[in-house]
Tab-separated table of C-alpha atoms in Angstrom:
chain	number	residue	atom	x	y	z
N	1	LEU	CA	20.391	1.502	11.844
N	2	GLU	CA	23.819	-0.147	11.792
N	3	ALA	CA	23.425	-2.501	8.823
N	4	LEU	CA	20.983	-2.982	5.964
N	5	PHE	CA	20.775	-6.223	3.983
N	6	VAL	CA	18.588	-6.036	0.876
N	7	PHE	CA	16.930	-9.173	-0.447
N	8	GLU	CA	14.619	-8.507	-3.402
N	9	LYS	CA	12.647	-11.703	-3.866
N	10	ASP	CA	11.614	-11.072	-7.476
N	11	GLU	CA	15.195	-10.280	-8.498
N	12	PHE	CA	16.396	-13.441	-6.732
N	13	LYS	CA	13.800	-15.547	-8.584
N	14	ALA	CA	14.878	-14.040	-11.897
N	15	LEU	CA	18.517	-14.795	-11.072
N	16	MET	CA	17.638	-18.404	-10.193
N	17	LYS	CA	15.882	-18.792	-13.539
N	18	ARG	CA	18.983	-17.582	-15.379
N	19	SER	CA	21.418	-19.650	-13.319
N	20	LYS	CA	20.716	-21.746	-10.237
N	21	LEU	CA	24.417	-21.693	-9.397
N	22	ALA	CA	24.518	-17.874	-9.486
N	23	GLY	CA	21.351	-17.733	-7.403
N	24	MET	CA	22.741	-20.039	-4.729
N	25	ARG	CA	26.011	-18.097	-4.639
N	26	PHE	CA	24.080	-14.879	-4.075
N	27	MET	CA	21.996	-16.405	-1.285
N	28	LEU	CA	24.991	-17.984	0.472
N	29	GLY	CA	26.887	-14.704	0.227
N	30	LEU	CA	23.943	-12.786	1.742
N	31	LEU	CA	23.558	-15.299	4.577
N	32	ASN	CA	27.272	-15.157	5.301
N	33	ARG	CA	27.159	-11.338	5.542
N	34	ILE	CA	24.244	-11.594	7.978
N	35	ARG	CA	26.041	-14.301	9.988
N	36	THR	CA	29.097	-12.074	10.515
N	37	GLN	CA	26.913	-9.569	12.403
N	38	ARG	CA	26.223	-12.215	15.101
N	39	PHE	CA	22.575	-11.322	15.613
N	40	ASP	CA	20.884	-12.785	18.710
N	41	TRP	CA	17.272	-12.256	17.569
N	42	VAL	CA	15.415	-12.216	14.281
N	43	LEU	CA	11.806	-11.165	13.722
N	44	ASP	CA	10.539	-13.230	10.767
N	45	LEU	CA	7.394	-11.770	9.150
N	46	SER	CA	7.466	-13.967	6.050
N	47	LEU	CA	4.725	-16.420	7.191
N	48	GLY	CA	6.777	-19.199	5.612
N	49	SER	CA	9.350	-21.740	6.780
N	50	ARG	CA	12.224	-21.037	4.354
N	51	TYR	CA	13.708	-17.960	6.013
N	52	GLY	CA	13.359	-19.386	9.512
N	53	GLY	CA	15.431	-22.314	8.287
N	54	PHE	CA	18.065	-19.989	6.848
N	55	PHE	CA	18.273	-18.052	10.122
N	56	LYS	CA	18.663	-21.279	12.092
N	57	LEU	CA	21.376	-22.422	9.688
N	58	ILE	CA	23.485	-19.291	10.284
N	59	GLY	CA	23.158	-19.548	14.055
N	60	ILE	CA	20.613	-16.922	15.146
N	61	SER	CA	19.422	-18.440	18.414
N	62	LYS	CA	16.092	-16.627	18.923
N	63	ARG	CA	13.768	-16.696	15.905
N	64	ILE	CA	10.390	-15.030	16.369
N	65	GLY	CA	7.343	-14.896	14.111
N	66	PHE	CA	3.830	-16.059	13.251
N	67	ASN	CA	3.097	-19.771	12.976
N	68	TYR	CA	0.834	-19.650	9.932
N	69	ARG	CA	-0.393	-23.100	8.807
N	70	ASN	CA	2.385	-24.685	10.917
N	71	ARG	CA	5.061	-23.099	8.730
N	72	GLY	CA	6.902	-21.731	11.758
N	73	ARG	CA	8.681	-24.999	12.495
N	74	PHE	CA	12.103	-23.329	12.581
N	75	LEU	CA	10.966	-20.536	14.904
N	76	THR	CA	11.815	-20.647	18.595
N	77	ASP	CA	9.008	-18.252	19.623
N	78	LYS	CA	5.860	-18.366	17.528
N	79	LEU	CA	2.394	-16.908	17.712
N	80	PRO	CA	-0.464	-18.948	16.164
N	81	LEU	CA	-2.058	-17.281	13.125
N	82	ASP	CA	-4.789	-18.485	10.758
N	83	GLY	CA	-4.787	-15.334	8.627
N	84	PHE	CA	-5.262	-11.607	8.990
N	85	HIS	CA	-8.905	-10.926	9.796
N	86	SER	CA	-11.262	-9.240	12.317
N	87	LYS	CA	-8.805	-6.418	13.073
N	88	HIS	CA	-6.348	-4.243	11.220
N	89	ILE	CA	-3.113	-5.825	10.039
N	90	VAL	CA	-1.205	-3.221	12.074
N	91	GLN	CA	-2.832	-4.640	15.205
N	92	HIS	CA	-1.759	-8.160	14.227
N	93	TYR	CA	1.853	-7.017	14.035
N	94	GLU	CA	1.501	-5.117	17.309
N	95	GLN	CA	0.219	-8.343	18.850
N	96	LEU	CA	3.401	-10.098	17.735
N	97	LEU	CA	5.516	-7.381	19.359
N	98	ARG	CA	3.548	-7.679	22.608
N	99	PHE	CA	4.111	-11.433	22.435
N	100	ILE	CA	7.855	-10.789	22.816
N	101	GLY	CA	7.387	-8.073	25.447
N	102	LEU	CA	7.501	-4.948	23.278
N	103	LYS	CA	4.821	-2.254	23.163
N	104	LEU	CA	4.668	0.499	20.593
N	105	PRO	CA	3.400	3.942	21.591
N	106	ASP	CA	0.066	4.875	20.028
N	107	GLN	CA	0.914	6.773	16.879
N	108	ASP	CA	-0.046	7.086	13.239
N	109	SER	CA	1.871	5.406	10.465
N	110	GLU	CA	4.384	7.772	8.900
N	111	VAL	CA	7.085	7.615	6.247
N	112	TYR	CA	9.794	10.210	6.845
N	113	LEU	CA	11.397	12.020	3.931
N	114	GLY	CA	14.525	14.129	3.687
N	115	GLN	CA	14.665	17.798	2.759
N	116	GLU	CA	15.847	16.966	-0.752
N	117	ALA	CA	12.612	15.120	-1.556
N	118	HIS	CA	10.452	17.912	-0.143
N	119	ALA	CA	12.453	20.501	-2.087
N	120	TRP	CA	11.872	18.508	-5.280
N	121	ALA	CA	8.091	18.470	-4.613
N	122	GLU	CA	8.046	22.217	-3.954
N	123	ALA	CA	9.919	22.901	-7.209
N	124	TRP	CA	7.506	20.637	-9.080
N	125	ILE	CA	4.489	22.526	-7.654
N	126	GLN	CA	5.947	25.864	-8.742
N	127	LYS	CA	6.816	24.549	-12.204
N	128	GLN	CA	3.199	23.472	-12.776
N	129	GLY	CA	1.919	26.951	-11.907
N	130	ILE	CA	-0.498	25.642	-9.293
N	131	LEU	CA	-2.239	28.509	-7.513
N	132	PRO	CA	-2.551	28.717	-3.695
N	133	ASN	CA	-6.365	28.516	-3.865
N	134	GLU	CA	-6.379	25.396	-6.053
N	135	PHE	CA	-6.875	21.939	-4.635
N	136	LEU	CA	-4.336	19.416	-5.849
N	137	VAL	CA	-6.063	16.046	-6.232
N	138	GLY	CA	-4.172	12.869	-7.026
N	139	VAL	CA	-5.803	10.019	-8.937
N	140	MET	CA	-4.099	6.624	-8.672
N	141	PRO	CA	-6.165	4.222	-10.816
N	142	ALA	CA	-3.757	1.278	-10.702
N	143	GLY	CA	-2.080	-0.096	-7.597
N	144	GLY	CA	1.633	-0.503	-7.990
N	145	ILE	CA	3.782	-3.570	-7.676
N	146	SER	CA	2.264	-4.828	-4.417
N	147	TRP	CA	-0.693	-6.561	-6.059
N	148	GLY	CA	1.152	-8.839	-8.433
N	149	GLY	CA	-0.980	-11.045	-10.694
N	150	GLU	CA	-4.227	-10.284	-8.879
N	151	SER	CA	-4.181	-6.566	-9.680
N	152	VAL	CA	-6.913	-6.737	-12.308
N	153	HIS	CA	-9.342	-8.145	-9.726
N	154	ARG	CA	-8.712	-5.292	-7.288
N	155	ARG	CA	-8.788	-2.375	-9.697
N	156	TRP	CA	-11.807	-0.143	-10.239
N	157	HIS	CA	-12.472	0.656	-13.898
N	158	PRO	CA	-10.329	3.523	-15.286
N	159	HIS	CA	-13.278	5.294	-16.951
N	160	ARG	CA	-14.946	5.672	-13.555
N	161	PHE	CA	-11.843	7.355	-12.150
N	162	SER	CA	-12.108	9.744	-15.109
N	163	GLU	CA	-15.780	10.370	-14.337
N	164	VAL	CA	-15.046	11.102	-10.674
N	165	ALA	CA	-12.139	13.419	-11.478
N	166	ASP	CA	-14.201	15.357	-14.041
N	167	ALA	CA	-17.116	15.695	-11.616
N	168	ILE	CA	-15.098	17.184	-8.773
N	169	ALA	CA	-13.035	19.343	-11.152
N	170	ALA	CA	-16.296	20.872	-12.390
N	171	ARG	CA	-17.354	21.840	-8.845
N	172	TYR	CA	-14.124	22.899	-7.145
N	173	PRO	CA	-10.955	24.834	-8.094
N	174	ILE	CA	-8.938	21.666	-8.678
N	175	ARG	CA	-5.842	20.496	-10.521
N	176	ILE	CA	-5.873	16.772	-11.228
N	177	VAL	CA	-2.670	14.710	-11.143
N	178	THR	CA	-2.470	11.057	-12.177
N	179	LEU	CA	0.231	9.100	-10.387
N	180	GLY	CA	1.685	5.619	-10.473
N	181	GLU	CA	4.829	3.668	-11.121
N	182	LYS	CA	6.101	2.784	-14.582
N	183	ARG	CA	3.930	-0.303	-14.947
N	184	ASP	CA	0.875	1.850	-14.125
N	185	GLN	CA	1.490	4.345	-16.934
N	186	SER	CA	-0.926	2.917	-19.492
N	187	ILE	CA	-3.827	2.979	-17.012
N	188	CYS	CA	-2.992	6.501	-15.838
N	189	GLN	CA	-2.778	7.705	-19.427
N	190	GLN	CA	-6.108	6.046	-20.181
N	191	VAL	CA	-7.737	7.979	-17.323
N	192	ALA	CA	-6.163	11.247	-18.489
N	193	GLN	CA	-7.233	10.745	-22.108
N	194	GLN	CA	-10.846	10.063	-21.127
N	195	MET	CA	-11.151	13.229	-19.030
N	196	LYS	CA	-12.696	16.501	-20.207
N	197	HIS	CA	-10.620	18.605	-17.797
N	198	SER	CA	-6.865	19.049	-18.054
N	199	VAL	CA	-4.668	16.539	-16.234
N	200	ILE	CA	-1.042	16.493	-15.157
N	201	ASP	CA	0.227	12.951	-15.699
N	202	VAL	CA	3.386	12.101	-13.742
N	203	SER	CA	3.005	8.324	-13.813
N	204	GLY	CA	6.328	6.548	-14.243
N	205	GLN	CA	8.243	9.838	-13.950
N	206	THR	CA	9.202	9.785	-10.258
N	207	ASN	CA	11.333	7.612	-8.045
N	208	LEU	CA	9.870	6.342	-4.779
N	209	THR	CA	10.934	9.272	-2.586
N	210	GLN	CA	9.717	11.801	-5.160
N	211	PHE	CA	6.429	9.918	-5.416
N	212	ILE	CA	5.899	10.077	-1.642
N	213	ALA	CA	6.984	13.727	-1.491
N	214	LEU	CA	4.453	14.580	-4.204
N	215	LEU	CA	1.756	12.681	-2.309
N	216	SER	CA	2.517	14.820	0.748
N	217	ARG	CA	1.566	17.981	-1.213
N	218	LEU	CA	-1.850	16.707	-2.324
N	219	ASP	CA	-5.140	17.766	-0.754
N	220	LEU	CA	-6.885	14.513	-1.674
N	221	VAL	CA	-6.053	11.131	-3.198
N	222	VAL	CA	-8.590	8.918	-4.999
N	223	CYS	CA	-7.350	5.372	-5.423
N	224	ASN	CA	-7.836	1.629	-5.170
N	225	ASP	CA	-6.692	-0.254	-2.109
N	226	GLY	CA	-3.001	-1.136	-1.967
N	227	GLY	CA	0.437	0.210	-1.196
N	228	PRO	CA	0.030	3.683	-2.783
N	229	LEU	CA	-3.027	4.314	-0.581
N	230	HIS	CA	-1.064	3.601	2.590
N	231	LEU	CA	1.790	5.821	1.439
N	232	ALA	CA	-0.732	8.643	1.054
N	233	VAL	CA	-2.072	7.924	4.545
N	234	SER	CA	1.497	8.036	5.880
N	235	GLN	CA	1.736	11.635	4.620
N	236	LYS	CA	-1.476	12.726	6.420
N	237	VAL	CA	-3.280	13.212	3.102
N	238	LYS	CA	-7.048	12.821	2.824
N	239	THR	CA	-8.026	9.727	0.847
N	240	VAL	CA	-11.005	8.155	-0.869
N	241	SER	CA	-10.308	4.482	-1.550
N	242	ILE	CA	-12.358	1.857	-3.392
N	243	TYR	CA	-12.482	-1.691	-2.014
N	244	GLY	CA	-13.853	-4.862	-3.585
N	245	SER	CA	-12.986	-8.334	-2.329
N	246	VAL	CA	-10.587	-7.090	0.374
N	247	ASP	CA	-11.764	-6.231	3.885
N	248	PRO	CA	-11.045	-2.576	4.747
N	249	VAL	CA	-11.308	-3.461	8.442
N	250	VAL	CA	-8.036	-5.374	7.964
N	251	TYR	CA	-6.376	-3.594	5.035
N	252	GLY	CA	-7.981	-0.140	5.115
N	253	PRO	CA	-6.419	3.208	6.041
N	254	HIS	CA	-4.902	3.214	9.518
N	255	PRO	CA	-5.939	4.711	11.805
N	256	GLU	CA	-9.572	4.723	10.708
N	257	ASP	CA	-10.974	8.265	10.549
N	258	PRO	CA	-13.994	9.080	8.327
N	259	ASN	CA	-13.141	12.785	8.533
N	260	THR	CA	-9.866	12.076	6.752
N	261	HIS	CA	-10.295	8.728	5.000
N	262	GLN	CA	-13.445	7.653	3.182
N	263	VAL	CA	-13.648	3.980	2.192
N	264	VAL	CA	-16.163	3.103	-0.540
N	265	TYR	CA	-17.353	-0.463	-1.096
N	266	HIS	CA	-20.479	-2.413	-2.058
N	267	LYS	CA	-22.260	-2.827	1.264
N	268	GLU	CA	-25.097	-5.079	0.076
N	269	LEU	CA	-23.131	-8.103	-1.143
N	270	LEU	CA	-23.013	-10.755	1.567
N	271	CYS	CA	-20.149	-12.627	-0.153
N	272	ARG	CA	-17.667	-9.814	0.374
N	273	PRO	CA	-15.008	-9.625	1.611
N	274	CYS	CA	-13.917	-12.950	0.106
N	275	TYR	CA	-10.149	-12.409	0.287
N	276	HIS	CA	-9.115	-14.626	3.198
N	277	ARG	CA	-5.899	-16.385	4.175
N	278	PHE	CA	-4.036	-14.587	1.392
N	279	ARG	CA	-6.140	-16.138	-1.349
N	280	LEU	CA	-8.625	-14.587	-3.763
N	281	PRO	CA	-11.146	-17.300	-4.758
N	282	PRO	CA	-12.841	-17.608	-8.164
N	283	CYS	CA	-15.868	-15.320	-8.356
N	284	PRO	CA	-19.220	-16.470	-9.807
N	285	TYR	CA	-20.428	-12.838	-9.883
N	286	GLU	CA	-17.687	-11.323	-12.092
N	287	ARG	CA	-16.316	-9.244	-9.183
N	288	ALA	CA	-19.595	-7.384	-8.722
N	289	CYS	CA	-18.295	-6.145	-5.356
N	290	LEU	CA	-15.977	-3.847	-7.301
N	291	THR	CA	-17.659	-3.334	-10.661
N	292	GLU	CA	-20.939	-2.221	-9.066
N	293	VAL	CA	-19.338	0.517	-6.971
N	294	THR	CA	-20.772	3.615	-8.604
N	295	ALA	CA	-18.993	6.801	-9.574
N	296	ASP	CA	-21.667	8.757	-7.675
N	297	ALA	CA	-20.740	7.003	-4.409
N	298	VAL	CA	-17.086	7.918	-4.873
N	299	ILE	CA	-17.932	11.493	-5.886
N	300	GLN	CA	-20.004	11.924	-2.703
N	301	ALA	CA	-17.096	10.635	-0.605
N	302	CYS	CA	-14.743	13.109	-2.315
N	303	GLU	CA	-17.123	15.985	-1.705
N	304	LYS	CA	-17.320	15.209	2.024
N	305	LEU	CA	-13.570	15.613	2.328
N	306	LEU	CA	-13.161	18.496	-0.104
N	307	ALA	CA	-15.892	20.481	1.643
N	308	GLY	CA	-13.950	20.162	4.892
N	309	THR	CA	-10.731	21.259	3.205
N	310	GLN	CA	-12.472	24.230	1.608
N	311	SER	CA	-13.881	25.288	5.002
N	312	SER	CA	-10.408	25.143	6.570
N	313	GLN	CA	-8.927	27.269	3.785
N	314	ALA	CA	-11.727	29.821	4.209
N	315	SER	CA	-11.192	30.032	7.982
N	316	VAL	CA	-7.452	30.544	7.518
N	317	ALA	CA	-8.117	33.246	4.898
N	318	THR	CA	-10.357	35.168	7.262
Protein backbone atom coordinates (compact mmCIF):
# COMPACT_ATOMS: atom_id res chain seq x y z
CA LEU A 1 0.00 0.00 0.00
CA GLU A 2 1.69 3.18 -1.22
CA ALA A 3 -0.97 5.77 -0.34
CA LEU A 4 -4.12 5.91 1.76
CA PHE A 5 -6.76 8.62 1.30
CA VAL A 6 -9.45 8.67 3.99
CA PHE A 7 -12.88 10.04 3.19
CA GLU A 8 -15.35 9.67 6.06
CA LYS A 9 -18.74 10.44 4.57
CA ASP A 10 -20.50 11.24 7.85
CA GLU A 11 -17.74 13.63 8.90
CA PHE A 12 -17.89 15.31 5.47
CA LYS A 13 -21.67 15.76 5.78
CA ALA A 14 -21.25 17.28 9.23
CA LEU A 15 -18.60 19.66 7.87
CA MET A 16 -20.89 20.68 5.00
CA LYS A 17 -23.66 21.46 7.49
CA ARG A 18 -21.33 23.72 9.47
CA SER A 19 -19.85 25.43 6.41
CA LYS A 20 -20.38 24.60 2.75
CA LEU A 21 -17.24 26.54 1.88
CA ALA A 22 -15.14 24.49 4.32
CA GLY A 23 -16.70 21.30 2.99
CA MET A 24 -15.92 22.15 -0.62
CA ARG A 25 -12.36 23.12 0.30
CA PHE A 26 -11.87 19.76 1.99
CA MET A 27 -13.26 17.86 -1.00
CA LEU A 28 -11.20 19.80 -3.55
CA GLY A 29 -8.08 19.30 -1.45
CA LEU A 30 -8.72 15.53 -1.24
CA LEU A 31 -9.34 15.27 -4.99
CA ASN A 32 -6.18 17.23 -5.72
CA ARG A 33 -4.11 14.87 -3.52
CA ILE A 34 -5.57 11.88 -5.39
CA ARG A 35 -4.94 13.56 -8.76
CA THR A 36 -1.23 14.02 -7.99
CA GLN A 37 -0.84 10.22 -7.76
CA ARG A 38 -1.81 9.90 -11.46
CA PHE A 39 -3.90 6.77 -11.06
CA ASP A 40 -4.84 4.93 -14.27
CA TRP A 41 -7.71 2.87 -12.81
CA VAL A 42 -10.30 3.31 -10.09
CA LEU A 43 -12.67 0.65 -8.76
CA ASP A 44 -15.82 2.50 -7.65
CA LEU A 45 -18.01 0.45 -5.27
CA SER A 46 -20.27 3.32 -4.22
CA LEU A 47 -23.26 2.35 -6.45
CA GLY A 48 -23.79 6.06 -7.09
CA SER A 49 -22.78 8.58 -9.75
CA ARG A 50 -21.11 11.28 -7.62
CA TYR A 51 -17.72 9.65 -7.10
CA GLY A 52 -17.47 8.46 -10.69
CA GLY A 53 -17.93 12.08 -11.70
CA PHE A 54 -15.21 13.21 -9.31
CA PHE A 55 -12.81 10.58 -10.67
CA LYS A 56 -13.54 11.66 -14.24
CA LEU A 57 -12.97 15.29 -13.26
CA ILE A 58 -9.47 14.58 -11.92
CA GLY A 59 -8.48 12.60 -15.00
CA ILE A 60 -8.59 8.91 -14.05
CA SER A 61 -9.12 7.34 -17.46
CA LYS A 62 -10.47 3.89 -16.51
CA ARG A 63 -13.37 3.95 -14.04
CA ILE A 64 -14.86 0.58 -13.13
CA GLY A 65 -17.93 -0.33 -11.08
CA PHE A 66 -21.53 -1.51 -10.90
CA ASN A 67 -24.19 0.26 -12.94
CA TYR A 68 -26.96 0.27 -10.34
CA ARG A 69 -30.16 2.00 -11.52
CA ASN A 70 -28.14 3.63 -14.34
CA ARG A 71 -26.05 5.57 -11.83
CA GLY A 72 -22.82 4.46 -13.47
CA ARG A 73 -22.96 7.09 -16.19
CA PHE A 74 -19.44 8.32 -15.45
CA LEU A 75 -17.94 4.82 -15.45
CA THR A 76 -16.01 3.56 -18.46
CA ASP A 77 -16.47 -0.14 -17.58
CA LYS A 78 -19.68 -1.06 -15.81
CA LEU A 79 -21.45 -4.23 -14.81
CA PRO A 80 -25.28 -4.14 -14.68
CA LEU A 81 -26.70 -4.57 -11.16
CA ASP A 82 -30.29 -4.46 -9.88
CA GLY A 83 -29.36 -5.16 -6.26
CA PHE A 84 -27.57 -7.77 -4.19
CA HIS A 85 -29.67 -10.93 -4.15
CA SER A 86 -29.62 -14.69 -4.91
CA LYS A 87 -25.96 -15.08 -3.91
CA HIS A 88 -23.60 -13.78 -1.28
CA ILE A 89 -22.43 -10.18 -1.56
CA VAL A 90 -18.84 -11.45 -1.66
CA GLN A 91 -19.69 -13.30 -4.87
CA HIS A 92 -21.14 -10.11 -6.37
CA TYR A 93 -17.85 -8.31 -5.75
CA GLU A 94 -15.90 -11.28 -7.10
CA GLN A 95 -18.05 -11.07 -10.22
CA LEU A 96 -17.00 -7.44 -10.66
CA LEU A 97 -13.33 -8.43 -10.38
CA ARG A 98 -13.80 -11.19 -12.97
CA PHE A 99 -15.46 -8.61 -15.21
CA ILE A 100 -12.14 -6.74 -15.36
CA GLY A 101 -10.07 -9.92 -15.69
CA LEU A 102 -9.08 -10.52 -12.06
CA LYS A 103 -9.70 -13.72 -10.11
CA LEU A 104 -9.26 -14.08 -6.39
CA PRO A 105 -8.00 -17.36 -4.94
CA ASP A 106 -10.59 -19.26 -2.92
CA GLN A 107 -10.07 -18.18 0.67
CA ASP A 108 -11.96 -17.13 3.77
CA SER A 109 -12.43 -13.53 4.76
CA GLU A 110 -9.82 -12.44 7.28
CA VAL A 111 -8.82 -9.26 9.07
CA TYR A 112 -5.15 -9.27 10.03
CA LEU A 113 -4.02 -7.78 13.32
CA GLY A 114 -0.60 -6.82 14.61
CA GLN A 115 1.15 -8.34 17.61
CA GLU A 116 0.32 -5.32 19.75
CA ALA A 117 -3.43 -5.96 19.45
CA HIS A 118 -3.04 -9.66 20.23
CA ALA A 119 -0.83 -8.84 23.22
CA TRP A 120 -3.52 -6.47 24.51
CA ALA A 121 -6.16 -9.24 24.22
CA GLU A 122 -3.93 -11.73 26.04
CA ALA A 123 -3.32 -9.25 28.88
CA TRP A 124 -7.06 -8.58 29.10
CA ILE A 125 -7.81 -12.33 29.36
CA GLN A 126 -5.29 -12.73 32.19
CA LYS A 127 -6.61 -9.66 34.01
CA GLN A 128 -10.14 -11.10 34.03
CA GLY A 129 -8.91 -14.35 35.60
CA ILE A 130 -10.50 -16.50 32.91
CA LEU A 131 -9.62 -20.16 33.43
CA PRO A 132 -8.35 -22.42 30.60
CA ASN A 133 -11.41 -24.69 30.86
CA GLU A 134 -13.91 -21.82 30.63
CA PHE A 135 -15.63 -20.91 27.41
CA LEU A 136 -15.52 -17.21 26.62
CA VAL A 137 -18.79 -16.23 24.94
CA GLY A 138 -19.36 -12.80 23.45
CA VAL A 139 -22.84 -11.27 23.28
CA MET A 140 -23.28 -8.38 20.85
CA PRO A 141 -26.93 -7.27 21.17
CA ALA A 142 -26.66 -4.09 19.08
CA GLY A 143 -24.99 -3.80 15.69
CA GLY A 144 -22.54 -0.96 15.50
CA ILE A 145 -22.46 2.01 13.20
CA SER A 146 -23.10 0.08 9.98
CA TRP A 147 -26.88 -0.02 10.38
CA GLY A 148 -27.58 3.67 10.69
CA GLY A 149 -31.21 4.69 11.23
CA GLU A 150 -32.60 1.23 10.51
CA SER A 151 -30.84 -0.44 13.44
CA VAL A 152 -33.97 -0.78 15.57
CA HIS A 153 -35.63 -2.87 12.84
CA ARG A 154 -32.72 -5.32 12.67
CA ARG A 155 -32.08 -5.80 16.37
CA TRP A 156 -33.36 -8.75 18.38
CA HIS A 157 -34.76 -7.77 21.78
CA PRO A 158 -32.10 -7.30 24.50
CA HIS A 159 -33.98 -9.38 27.10
CA ARG A 160 -33.80 -12.40 24.80
CA PHE A 161 -30.03 -12.05 24.54
CA SER A 162 -30.02 -12.07 28.35
CA GLU A 163 -32.18 -15.20 28.39
CA VAL A 164 -29.89 -17.00 25.93
CA ALA A 165 -26.73 -16.02 27.81
CA ASP A 166 -28.18 -17.15 31.15
CA ALA A 167 -29.32 -20.47 29.67
CA ILE A 168 -25.95 -21.45 28.24
CA ALA A 169 -24.08 -20.12 31.30
CA ALA A 170 -26.18 -22.48 33.43
CA ARG A 171 -25.17 -25.51 31.34
CA TYR A 172 -21.52 -24.88 30.45
CA PRO A 173 -18.42 -23.44 32.18
CA ILE A 174 -18.82 -20.04 30.53
CA ARG A 175 -17.78 -16.43 31.03
CA ILE A 176 -20.07 -13.98 29.27
CA VAL A 177 -18.73 -10.78 27.71
CA THR A 178 -20.93 -8.05 26.23
CA LEU A 179 -19.29 -6.10 23.43
CA GLY A 180 -20.10 -3.14 21.24
CA GLU A 181 -19.01 0.34 20.32
CA LYS A 182 -19.79 3.42 22.38
CA ARG A 183 -23.23 3.94 20.89
CA ASP A 184 -24.09 0.33 21.80
CA GLN A 185 -23.30 0.74 25.50
CA SER A 186 -26.83 1.28 26.77
CA ILE A 187 -28.09 -1.90 25.07
CA CYS A 188 -25.13 -3.95 26.29
CA GLN A 189 -25.62 -2.67 29.82
CA GLN A 190 -29.32 -3.51 29.60
CA VAL A 191 -28.47 -7.11 28.69
CA ALA A 192 -25.93 -7.35 31.52
CA GLN A 193 -28.34 -5.92 34.11
CA GLN A 194 -31.09 -8.38 33.16
CA MET A 195 -28.84 -11.44 33.51
CA LYS A 196 -28.67 -13.69 36.57
CA HIS A 197 -25.08 -14.76 35.86
CA SER A 198 -22.09 -12.45 36.08
CA VAL A 199 -21.12 -10.52 32.95
CA ILE A 200 -18.00 -8.69 31.84
CA ASP A 201 -19.15 -5.59 29.97
CA VAL A 202 -16.50 -4.05 27.70
CA SER A 203 -18.86 -2.12 25.44
CA GLY A 204 -17.46 1.26 24.44
CA GLN A 205 -14.12 0.49 26.13
CA THR A 206 -12.07 -0.73 23.15
CA ASN A 207 -10.82 0.76 19.93
CA LEU A 208 -11.43 -1.13 16.69
CA THR A 209 -8.24 -3.21 16.73
CA GLN A 210 -8.73 -4.13 20.39
CA PHE A 211 -12.33 -5.07 19.64
CA ILE A 212 -11.27 -7.42 16.83
CA ALA A 213 -8.42 -8.86 18.91
CA LEU A 214 -10.87 -9.60 21.73
CA LEU A 215 -13.25 -11.24 19.25
CA SER A 216 -10.40 -13.51 18.15
CA ARG A 217 -10.13 -14.92 21.71
CA LEU A 218 -13.81 -15.85 22.01
CA ASP A 219 -15.16 -19.39 21.67
CA LEU A 220 -18.57 -18.21 20.48
CA VAL A 221 -20.33 -14.98 19.51
CA VAL A 222 -24.11 -14.46 19.71
CA CYS A 223 -25.24 -11.43 17.75
CA ASN A 224 -27.54 -9.75 15.26
CA ASP A 225 -26.57 -9.49 11.63
CA GLY A 226 -24.20 -6.67 10.72
CA GLY A 227 -20.58 -5.59 10.72
CA PRO A 228 -19.59 -7.02 14.15
CA LEU A 229 -20.76 -10.48 13.03
CA HIS A 230 -18.51 -10.41 9.98
CA LEU A 231 -15.56 -9.23 12.06
CA ALA A 232 -16.09 -12.27 14.29
CA VAL A 233 -16.22 -14.51 11.21
CA SER A 234 -12.96 -12.93 9.99
CA GLN A 235 -11.30 -14.18 13.20
CA LYS A 236 -12.49 -17.80 12.69
CA VAL A 237 -14.80 -17.56 15.70
CA LYS A 238 -17.97 -19.64 15.93
CA THR A 239 -21.11 -17.52 15.62
CA VAL A 240 -24.84 -17.69 16.18
CA SER A 241 -26.55 -14.81 14.38
CA ILE A 242 -30.19 -13.71 14.32
CA TYR A 243 -31.70 -12.48 11.05
CA GLY A 244 -35.03 -10.78 10.40
CA SER A 245 -35.79 -8.89 7.20
CA VAL A 246 -32.31 -9.41 5.70
CA ASP A 247 -31.46 -12.44 3.58
CA PRO A 248 -28.62 -14.48 5.13
CA VAL A 249 -27.95 -16.03 1.71
CA VAL A 250 -26.68 -12.58 0.67
CA TYR A 251 -25.53 -11.02 3.95
CA GLY A 252 -24.85 -14.06 6.15
CA PRO A 253 -21.52 -15.42 7.40
CA HIS A 254 -19.09 -16.20 4.59
CA PRO A 255 -18.23 -18.88 3.81
CA GLU A 256 -21.38 -20.69 4.91
CA ASP A 257 -20.59 -23.53 7.34
CA PRO A 258 -23.25 -24.82 9.78
CA ASN A 259 -20.52 -26.47 11.87
CA THR A 260 -19.07 -23.04 12.59
CA HIS A 261 -21.85 -20.53 11.91
CA GLN A 262 -25.48 -21.04 12.87
CA VAL A 263 -27.98 -18.59 11.37
CA VAL A 264 -31.36 -18.34 13.13
CA TYR A 265 -34.39 -16.81 11.43
CA HIS A 266 -38.17 -17.24 11.18
CA LYS A 267 -38.53 -19.85 8.45
CA GLU A 268 -42.33 -19.81 8.17
CA LEU A 269 -42.92 -16.20 7.10
CA LEU A 270 -43.27 -16.00 3.33
CA CYS A 271 -42.74 -12.21 3.32
CA ARG A 272 -39.15 -12.46 4.49
CA PRO A 273 -36.58 -11.47 3.46
CA CYS A 274 -38.10 -8.11 2.49
CA TYR A 275 -34.89 -6.07 2.43
CA HIS A 276 -34.24 -5.62 -1.29
CA ARG A 277 -32.39 -3.03 -3.36
CA PHE A 278 -31.03 -1.43 -0.20
CA ARG A 279 -34.46 -0.52 1.12
CA LEU A 280 -36.39 -1.79 4.14
CA PRO A 281 -40.13 -1.38 3.40
CA PRO A 282 -42.82 -0.57 5.98
CA CYS A 283 -43.95 -3.74 7.75
CA PRO A 284 -47.64 -4.52 8.40
CA TYR A 285 -46.62 -7.33 10.80
CA GLU A 286 -44.53 -5.29 13.28
CA ARG A 287 -41.31 -7.05 12.21
CA ALA A 288 -42.62 -10.47 13.22
CA CYS A 289 -39.73 -12.04 11.28
CA LEU A 290 -37.45 -10.85 14.07
CA THR A 291 -39.67 -10.52 17.13
CA GLU A 292 -40.97 -14.09 16.79
CA VAL A 293 -37.51 -15.67 16.75
CA THR A 294 -37.52 -17.52 20.05
CA ALA A 295 -34.80 -17.68 22.67
CA ASP A 296 -35.08 -21.49 22.58
CA ALA A 297 -34.13 -21.55 18.88
CA VAL A 298 -31.04 -19.47 19.57
CA ILE A 299 -30.12 -21.53 22.64
CA GLN A 300 -30.29 -24.73 20.56
CA ALA A 301 -28.02 -23.18 17.93
CA CYS A 302 -25.52 -22.19 20.64
CA GLU A 303 -25.55 -25.67 22.11
CA LYS A 304 -24.76 -27.25 18.73
CA LEU A 305 -21.58 -25.20 18.49
CA LEU A 306 -20.60 -25.33 22.16
CA ALA A 307 -20.96 -29.12 22.21
CA GLY A 308 -18.48 -29.33 19.35
CA THR A 309 -16.06 -27.00 21.13
CA GLN A 310 -16.36 -29.01 24.34
CA SER A 311 -15.61 -32.24 22.44
CA SER A 312 -12.49 -30.70 20.90
CA GLN A 313 -11.23 -29.53 24.29
CA ALA A 314 -11.82 -33.01 25.74
CA SER A 315 -9.92 -34.70 22.89
CA VAL A 316 -6.98 -32.33 23.31
CA ALA A 317 -6.98 -32.96 27.08
CA THR A 318 -6.78 -36.70 26.59
